[in-house]
C-alpha cells in the first residue's frame, strides 16, 4: 500500500528546517526531509519512550546493530557482523571520525563531484584536503571515473569518500565498479569510506551492492556509515552506524573515544531500531511505490512544461538532479526560481562546479506539491512572465 504525504496545511505545522527556512508562500523542495507520516512501528516506539520517560543516555548495549544486520540481510542479501558496528550521532560525524584516523593533516581525500555539499566540509573538518574526481557522464548515466581515481591515488590521495547511492544524481554504483574501486584502493594502501544513507531507498529492479559486501579487498580497506534517517525521515533524532568487515577496520572503530558513541540520540536509537525491524518493511515498500510514482510524475511534468530541462530518473532516493542550462537562467537558477516562482530548490553549484545551471529537487512529497512547483517554475519561461 502506498504511503501518502501529509496535507500541506499540516506540514506547515512542522518546525524543522524544511518548513521554517522560508516564508509560507514558498514551496520547500530543497533539504532532504520528506513529507510523509512516520512508519507506525517508529511512532509506537517513540510514544512508548515518552510515556515511560525513557529519555536518558543511550545504553552501551542496544539492539540497533542487530536490527540493522537483519535489515541488510532482508533488503540487500548482506550479512554484516553486528559485533563490528558502532553507533554515533549521524553519518557526517561517523565520516569525520573515521577520516581523522585513516588520514593525516594535509592528506588528500577524493570526492566524486557533483556530490552532497557537506562532503567538502567533512574532509576539511577531519584535517584533510579535498581532491575532486568528477563522475563520468556517459550520456545515459553517471559512473565512477576509475581511471581518474587511480591517478589520484597514484599521486598521493589517501582515501575516497564514496556516496552510494549517490547524492544528487541518485546513481546506484554497480558491483563491478565498486569491486574495481576496492582493488585500486587496496593496491595503493588507501581507504574507502562509503556513505550509504540512501541505500534503503533503492527502487525495485535496481540492485544495491553494499561496499563491504563486494569483495575481500573492500572488506579490508572499507568502512560504511549507514542510517535510517533519510528513508524514514529521522534526521533530527541523531543516530547512525559505522560498519566494518575486517579485524583491522573494526579495531579502528572500537578505538574511537566513547563520546563518539554517546552522541547517539536515545530517541534516534529507538526509532532506527524500529525502522530496521521487519515491522517497518511494509511501510518502506509503500514508500518506494510512492517515490516511484513521483519520479515518473516529475519526468512527465518536466517534459510537458519545461521540455528543455534535462532529467534522468534516479535509481534511488527522492532527489532529482535537473539540468536547466538551456533555459538560460544563469549558473545558479535556484535563485531566480526562489525569488520569482516561490519554490525553494537546492543550489546546483553547491555540489561542485559540475552543478552549474543545475538544481536539486526533493520529490519526497505529494503529487499536488510537485505539480504546483513545476507549474510555478514553468511560468517563468513564458515570454513576458
Coordinates of C-alpha atoms in Angstrom, one line a residue:
X1 CA 0.0 0.0 0.0
X2 CA 1.3 3.4 -0.9
X3 CA 2.4 5.9 1.7
X4 CA 0.6 9.2 1.3
X5 CA 2.1 12.6 2.1
X6 CA 0.5 14.7 4.8
X7 CA -1.6 17.7 3.6
X8 CA 0.2 21.0 3.1
X9 CA -1.6 22.7 6.0
X10 CA -0.4 20.0 8.4
X11 CA 3.1 20.1 7.0
X12 CA 3.3 23.8 7.7
X13 CA 2.8 23.0 11.4
X14 CA 6.2 21.3 11.4
X15 CA 9.1 23.2 12.9
X16 CA 12.0 21.5 11.1
X17 CA 14.4 23.2 8.7
X18 CA 12.3 22.4 5.6
X19 CA 9.3 24.2 6.9
X20 CA 10.9 27.1 8.8
X21 CA 13.7 28.3 6.4
X22 CA 11.4 30.2 4.0
X23 CA 8.1 32.1 4.3
X24 CA 4.8 30.3 4.0
X25 CA 4.3 31.3 0.3
X26 CA 7.3 29.2 -0.7
X27 CA 7.0 25.6 -1.6
X28 CA 10.1 24.0 0.0
X29 CA 11.7 21.2 -2.1
X30 CA 15.3 21.8 -1.1
X31 CA 16.6 20.0 2.0
X32 CA 16.3 16.2 2.3
X33 CA 13.3 15.9 4.5
X34 CA 10.2 14.1 3.4
X35 CA 6.5 14.9 3.9
X36 CA 5.2 11.5 5.0
X37 CA 3.9 10.3 8.3
X38 CA 6.3 8.1 10.3
X39 CA 6.2 4.4 9.9
X40 CA 3.8 3.1 12.6
X41 CA 6.4 1.0 14.3
X42 CA 8.5 4.1 14.8
X43 CA 5.6 6.1 16.2
X44 CA 4.8 3.3 18.7
X45 CA 8.4 3.1 19.8
X46 CA 8.7 6.9 20.4
X47 CA 5.3 7.1 22.1
X48 CA 6.2 4.4 24.5
X49 CA 9.5 6.0 25.3
X50 CA 7.7 9.3 26.1
X51 CA 5.1 7.5 28.1
X52 CA 7.6 5.8 30.4
X53 CA 10.2 8.6 30.4
X54 CA 12.8 6.6 28.5
X55 CA 14.8 9.7 27.7
X56 CA 18.2 9.1 29.3
X57 CA 21.6 8.4 27.9
X58 CA 21.9 5.8 25.2
X59 CA 23.0 2.5 26.6
X60 CA 26.3 0.8 25.9
X61 CA 24.4 -2.2 24.6
X62 CA 21.4 -1.7 22.3
X63 CA 19.5 -3.8 19.8
X64 CA 20.4 -1.3 17.0
X65 CA 23.2 -3.2 15.4
X66 CA 21.3 -6.5 15.3
X67 CA 18.3 -4.7 13.8
X68 CA 20.4 -3.3 11.0
X69 CA 22.1 -6.7 10.4
X70 CA 18.7 -8.2 9.9
X71 CA 17.6 -5.4 7.6
X72 CA 20.7 -5.7 5.5
X73 CA 20.1 -9.4 5.1
X74 CA 16.5 -9.0 4.1
X75 CA 16.9 -6.0 1.8
X76 CA 20.4 -6.4 0.3
X77 CA 21.4 -10.1 0.9
X78 CA 24.2 -8.9 3.0
X79 CA 25.1 -10.3 6.5
X80 CA 27.2 -7.8 8.3
X81 CA 28.6 -8.7 11.7
X82 CA 26.7 -6.7 14.4
X83 CA 29.8 -7.0 16.6
X84 CA 31.7 -4.9 14.1
X85 CA 29.4 -1.9 14.3
X86 CA 29.3 1.2 16.5
X87 CA 26.8 3.9 16.6
X88 CA 27.2 7.7 16.6
X89 CA 25.0 10.8 16.1
X90 CA 24.8 10.9 12.3
X91 CA 26.5 9.8 9.1
X92 CA 28.5 13.1 8.9
X93 CA 30.0 12.6 12.3
X94 CA 30.9 8.9 11.5
X95 CA 32.6 10.0 8.3
X96 CA 34.7 12.7 10.1
X97 CA 35.7 10.4 13.0
X98 CA 36.9 7.7 10.6
X99 CA 38.7 10.1 8.2
X100 CA 40.6 11.6 11.2
X101 CA 42.1 8.2 11.9
X102 CA 42.9 7.0 8.4
X103 CA 44.4 10.3 7.2
X104 CA 47.0 12.7 8.5
X105 CA 46.6 16.5 8.3
X106 CA 47.0 17.7 4.8
X107 CA 46.3 14.3 3.2
X108 CA 44.1 14.4 0.1
X109 CA 40.6 12.7 0.1
X110 CA 38.8 12.1 -3.1
X111 CA 35.2 13.1 -3.5
X112 CA 33.2 12.3 -6.7
X113 CA 31.5 15.5 -7.7
X114 CA 28.8 16.7 -8.1
X115 CA 28.3 15.5 -4.6
X116 CA 26.5 16.2 -1.3
X117 CA 27.8 19.6 -0.3
X118 CA 28.8 18.8 3.3
X119 CA 31.4 16.3 2.0
X120 CA 33.7 19.2 1.2
X121 CA 33.4 20.4 4.8
X122 CA 33.7 17.0 6.4
X123 CA 37.0 16.3 4.7
X124 CA 38.3 19.7 5.9
X125 CA 37.0 19.1 9.4
X126 CA 39.0 15.9 9.5
X127 CA 42.1 17.9 8.7
X128 CA 42.4 16.6 5.1
X129 CA 42.2 18.3 1.7
X130 CA 39.5 17.7 -0.9
X131 CA 40.5 16.1 -4.3
X132 CA 37.7 16.2 -6.8
X133 CA 37.4 13.4 -9.3
X134 CA 34.1 14.0 -11.1
X135 CA 31.7 11.3 -12.0
X136 CA 31.7 10.3 -15.7
X137 CA 28.6 11.2 -17.6
X138 CA 28.1 8.5 -20.3
X139 CA 25.2 10.3 -21.8
X140 CA 22.7 7.9 -20.2
X141 CA 24.1 7.5 -16.7
X142 CA 26.8 8.6 -14.3
X143 CA 29.6 6.3 -13.2
X144 CA 32.8 6.4 -11.1
X145 CA 35.8 7.6 -13.1
X146 CA 38.1 4.7 -12.1
X147 CA 41.0 5.9 -14.2
X148 CA 40.8 9.3 -12.5
X149 CA 40.6 7.7 -9.1
X150 CA 43.6 5.5 -9.8
X151 CA 45.6 8.6 -10.9
X152 CA 44.6 10.4 -7.7
X153 CA 45.8 7.5 -5.6
X154 CA 49.0 7.2 -7.6
X155 CA 49.8 10.8 -6.9
X156 CA 49.2 10.5 -3.1
X157 CA 45.5 10.7 -2.3
X158 CA 44.9 8.6 0.9
X159 CA 41.2 8.0 0.9
X160 CA 38.0 8.2 -1.1
X161 CA 34.7 9.4 0.3
X162 CA 32.1 7.4 -1.6
X163 CA 28.4 8.3 -1.9
X164 CA 26.4 5.1 -2.7
X165 CA 23.6 5.7 -3.7
X166 CA 25.0 8.9 -5.0
X167 CA 23.6 12.3 -3.9
X168 CA 22.5 14.3 -6.0
X169 CA 22.2 12.0 -9.1
X170 CA 20.5 9.0 -7.5
X171 CA 23.1 6.7 -9.1
X172 CA 23.5 3.2 -7.6
X173 CA 27.0 2.2 -8.4
X174 CA 27.4 -1.2 -10.0
X175 CA 29.1 -4.1 -8.2
X176 CA 31.7 -4.2 -10.9
X177 CA 32.7 -0.6 -10.5
X178 CA 32.8 -1.0 -6.7
X179 CA 34.9 -4.1 -7.0
X180 CA 37.4 -2.3 -9.2
X181 CA 37.4 0.7 -6.8
X182 CA 38.3 -1.6 -3.9
X183 CA 41.1 -3.2 -5.8
X184 CA 42.5 0.2 -6.8
X185 CA 42.4 1.4 -3.2
X186 CA 43.9 -1.7 -1.8
X187 CA 46.8 -1.6 -4.3
X188 CA 47.6 1.9 -3.1
X189 CA 47.1 1.4 0.6
X190 CA 44.2 3.7 0.6
X191 CA 40.8 3.7 2.4
X192 CA 37.2 4.0 1.1
X193 CA 34.5 5.4 3.4
X194 CA 31.1 4.7 2.0
X195 CA 28.1 6.8 2.9
X196 CA 25.1 4.5 2.3
X197 CA 22.4 6.6 3.9
X198 CA 20.2 6.4 0.8
X199 CA 20.5 2.7 0.4
X200 CA 17.1 1.8 1.8
X201 CA 15.5 3.8 -1.0
X202 CA 16.8 1.9 -3.9
X203 CA 13.9 1.2 -6.3
X204 CA 12.9 -2.4 -7.1
X205 CA 14.6 -3.6 -10.2
X206 CA 17.9 -1.8 -9.3
X207 CA 20.4 -3.9 -7.3
X208 CA 22.2 -2.1 -4.5
X209 CA 25.6 -3.5 -3.6
X210 CA 26.9 -2.6 -0.1
X211 CA 30.6 -1.6 -0.5
X212 CA 31.6 -4.0 2.3
X213 CA 29.9 -6.9 0.6
X214 CA 31.6 -6.5 -2.8
X215 CA 34.9 -8.3 -2.2
X216 CA 37.6 -9.2 0.2
X217 CA 39.5 -6.1 -0.9
X218 CA 36.6 -3.9 0.0
X219 CA 36.2 -5.5 3.4
X220 CA 39.9 -5.0 4.1
X221 CA 40.0 -1.2 3.2
X222 CA 36.4 -0.1 3.6
X223 CA 34.1 1.4 6.1
X224 CA 30.4 2.0 5.7
X225 CA 28.3 4.6 7.5
X226 CA 24.6 3.9 7.5
X227 CA 21.4 5.4 8.9
X228 CA 17.6 5.1 8.8
X229 CA 17.4 8.9 8.8
X230 CA 16.8 9.6 5.0
X231 CA 14.4 6.7 4.3
X232 CA 12.4 7.1 7.5
X233 CA 12.8 10.9 8.0
X234 CA 14.6 10.7 11.3
X235 CA 17.4 13.2 10.8
X236 CA 16.6 15.2 13.9
X237 CA 16.8 12.2 16.2
X238 CA 20.6 11.7 15.6
X239 CA 21.6 8.1 15.0
X240 CA 23.9 6.3 12.6
X241 CA 26.1 3.2 12.5
X242 CA 29.7 2.9 11.5
X243 CA 30.0 -0.6 10.0
X244 CA 33.2 -2.6 9.4
X245 CA 34.0 -6.0 8.0
X246 CA 37.6 -6.8 9.0
X247 CA 39.5 -7.2 12.2
X248 CA 41.7 -4.2 11.4
X249 CA 38.9 -1.8 10.5
X250 CA 36.8 -3.0 13.4
X251 CA 39.7 -2.3 15.7
X252 CA 39.9 1.3 14.5
X253 CA 36.2 1.9 15.1
X254 CA 36.4 0.3 18.5
X255 CA 39.2 2.6 19.4
X256 CA 37.2 5.7 18.9
X257 CA 36.5 7.7 22.1
X258 CA 33.5 6.6 24.0
X259 CA 31.9 10.1 23.5
X260 CA 31.6 9.3 19.7
X261 CA 29.1 6.6 20.6
X262 CA 27.5 8.5 23.4
X263 CA 26.5 11.3 21.0
X264 CA 23.9 8.8 19.6
X265 CA 20.4 10.1 20.4
X266 CA 18.3 7.8 22.6
X267 CA 15.2 8.6 20.5
X268 CA 17.3 8.1 17.4
X269 CA 18.4 4.6 18.5
X270 CA 14.9 3.6 19.4
X271 CA 13.4 5.0 16.1
X272 CA 16.2 3.4 14.0
X273 CA 15.8 0.0 15.7
X274 CA 12.1 0.1 14.9
X275 CA 12.8 1.3 11.3
X276 CA 15.2 -1.6 10.6
X277 CA 12.8 -4.1 12.1
X278 CA 10.6 -6.3 9.9
X279 CA 7.5 -4.4 11.2
X280 CA 8.6 -1.4 9.1
X281 CA 9.2 -3.3 5.8
X282 CA 5.6 -2.9 4.5
X283 CA 5.8 0.8 5.2
X284 CA 9.1 1.1 3.4
X285 CA 7.8 -0.9 0.4
X286 CA 4.8 1.5 0.3
X287 CA 7.1 4.5 0.3
X288 CA 9.1 3.1 -2.6
X289 CA 5.9 2.7 -4.6
X290 CA 5.0 6.4 -3.9
X291 CA 8.5 7.6 -4.8
X292 CA 8.5 5.6 -8.0
X293 CA 5.2 7.3 -9.0
X294 CA 6.6 10.7 -8.0
X295 CA 9.8 10.3 -10.0
X296 CA 7.8 9.4 -13.1
X297 CA 5.3 12.2 -12.5
X298 CA 8.2 14.7 -12.3
X299 CA 9.6 13.4 -15.6
X300 CA 6.1 13.8 -17.2
X301 CA 5.7 17.3 -15.8
X302 CA 9.1 18.5 -17.0
X303 CA 8.5 17.0 -20.5
X304 CA 5.2 18.8 -20.7
X305 CA 6.1 22.2 -19.1
X306 CA 9.9 22.5 -19.3
X307 CA 10.9 20.4 -22.2
X308 CA 14.4 21.8 -22.4
X309 CA 15.2 20.6 -18.9
X310 CA 17.4 17.5 -18.7
X311 CA 16.4 15.0 -16.1
X312 CA 17.3 11.3 -15.5
X313 CA 15.0 9.4 -13.2
X314 CA 17.1 8.4 -10.2
X315 CA 17.8 4.8 -9.3
X316 CA 17.3 5.6 -5.6
X317 CA 16.1 8.2 -3.2
X318 CA 13.8 11.1 -3.7
X319 CA 16.2 13.7 -5.0
X320 CA 16.1 14.8 -8.7
X321 CA 19.2 16.3 -10.4
X322 CA 17.9 18.6 -13.1
X323 CA 20.0 20.5 -15.7
X324 CA 18.4 23.8 -16.7
X325 CA 21.3 25.1 -18.8
X326 CA 19.1 25.5 -21.9
X327 CA 16.7 27.8 -20.1
X328 CA 19.4 30.4 -19.8
X329 CA 18.8 31.2 -16.2
X330 CA 22.4 31.5 -15.2
X331 CA 24.8 29.3 -13.3
X332 CA 22.5 29.2 -10.2
X333 CA 18.9 29.1 -11.5
X334 CA 17.6 28.2 -8.0
X335 CA 18.0 31.9 -7.0
X336 CA 15.6 33.1 -9.7
X337 CA 13.2 30.2 -9.1
X338 CA 13.1 31.1 -5.4
X339 CA 12.7 34.8 -5.9
X340 CA 10.1 34.7 -8.7
X341 CA 8.4 31.3 -8.5
X342 CA 8.5 30.9 -4.8
X343 CA 9.9 27.4 -5.0
X344 CA 12.9 26.5 -2.9
X345 CA 15.3 24.1 -4.6
X346 CA 18.9 23.2 -3.6
X347 CA 21.5 25.3 -5.4
X348 CA 23.3 23.2 -8.0
X349 CA 26.7 24.9 -7.7
X350 CA 26.9 23.9 -4.0
X351 CA 27.5 20.3 -5.2
X352 CA 30.7 21.4 -7.1
X353 CA 31.5 23.2 -10.4
X354 CA 29.7 20.4 -12.2
X355 CA 26.5 21.7 -10.6
X356 CA 26.4 24.9 -12.6
X357 CA 23.0 25.6 -14.2
X358 CA 21.6 22.6 -12.2
X359 CA 19.0 22.3 -9.4
X360 CA 18.3 19.5 -6.9
X361 CA 14.5 19.0 -6.3
X362 CA 13.1 16.9 -3.5
X363 CA 10.1 14.9 -4.7
X364 CA 9.5 13.2 -1.4
X365 CA 6.2 14.9 -1.1
X366 CA 2.7 14.8 -2.6
X367 CA 1.9 14.8 -6.3
X368 CA 0.0 18.0 -5.8
X369 CA 3.0 19.9 -4.4
X370 CA 5.3 18.5 -7.2
X371 CA 2.7 19.6 -9.8
X372 CA 2.3 23.1 -8.2
X373 CA 6.1 23.6 -8.0
X374 CA 6.7 22.7 -11.7
X375 CA 3.8 24.8 -12.8
X376 CA 5.2 27.8 -11.0
X377 CA 8.7 27.3 -12.4
X378 CA 7.4 26.8 -15.9
X379 CA 5.5 30.1 -15.7
X380 CA 8.9 31.8 -15.5
X381 CA 9.8 30.6 -19.0
X382 CA 6.7 32.2 -20.6
X383 CA 7.7 35.3 -22.6
X384 CA 6.9 38.4 -20.7
X385 CA 6.3 36.4 -17.5

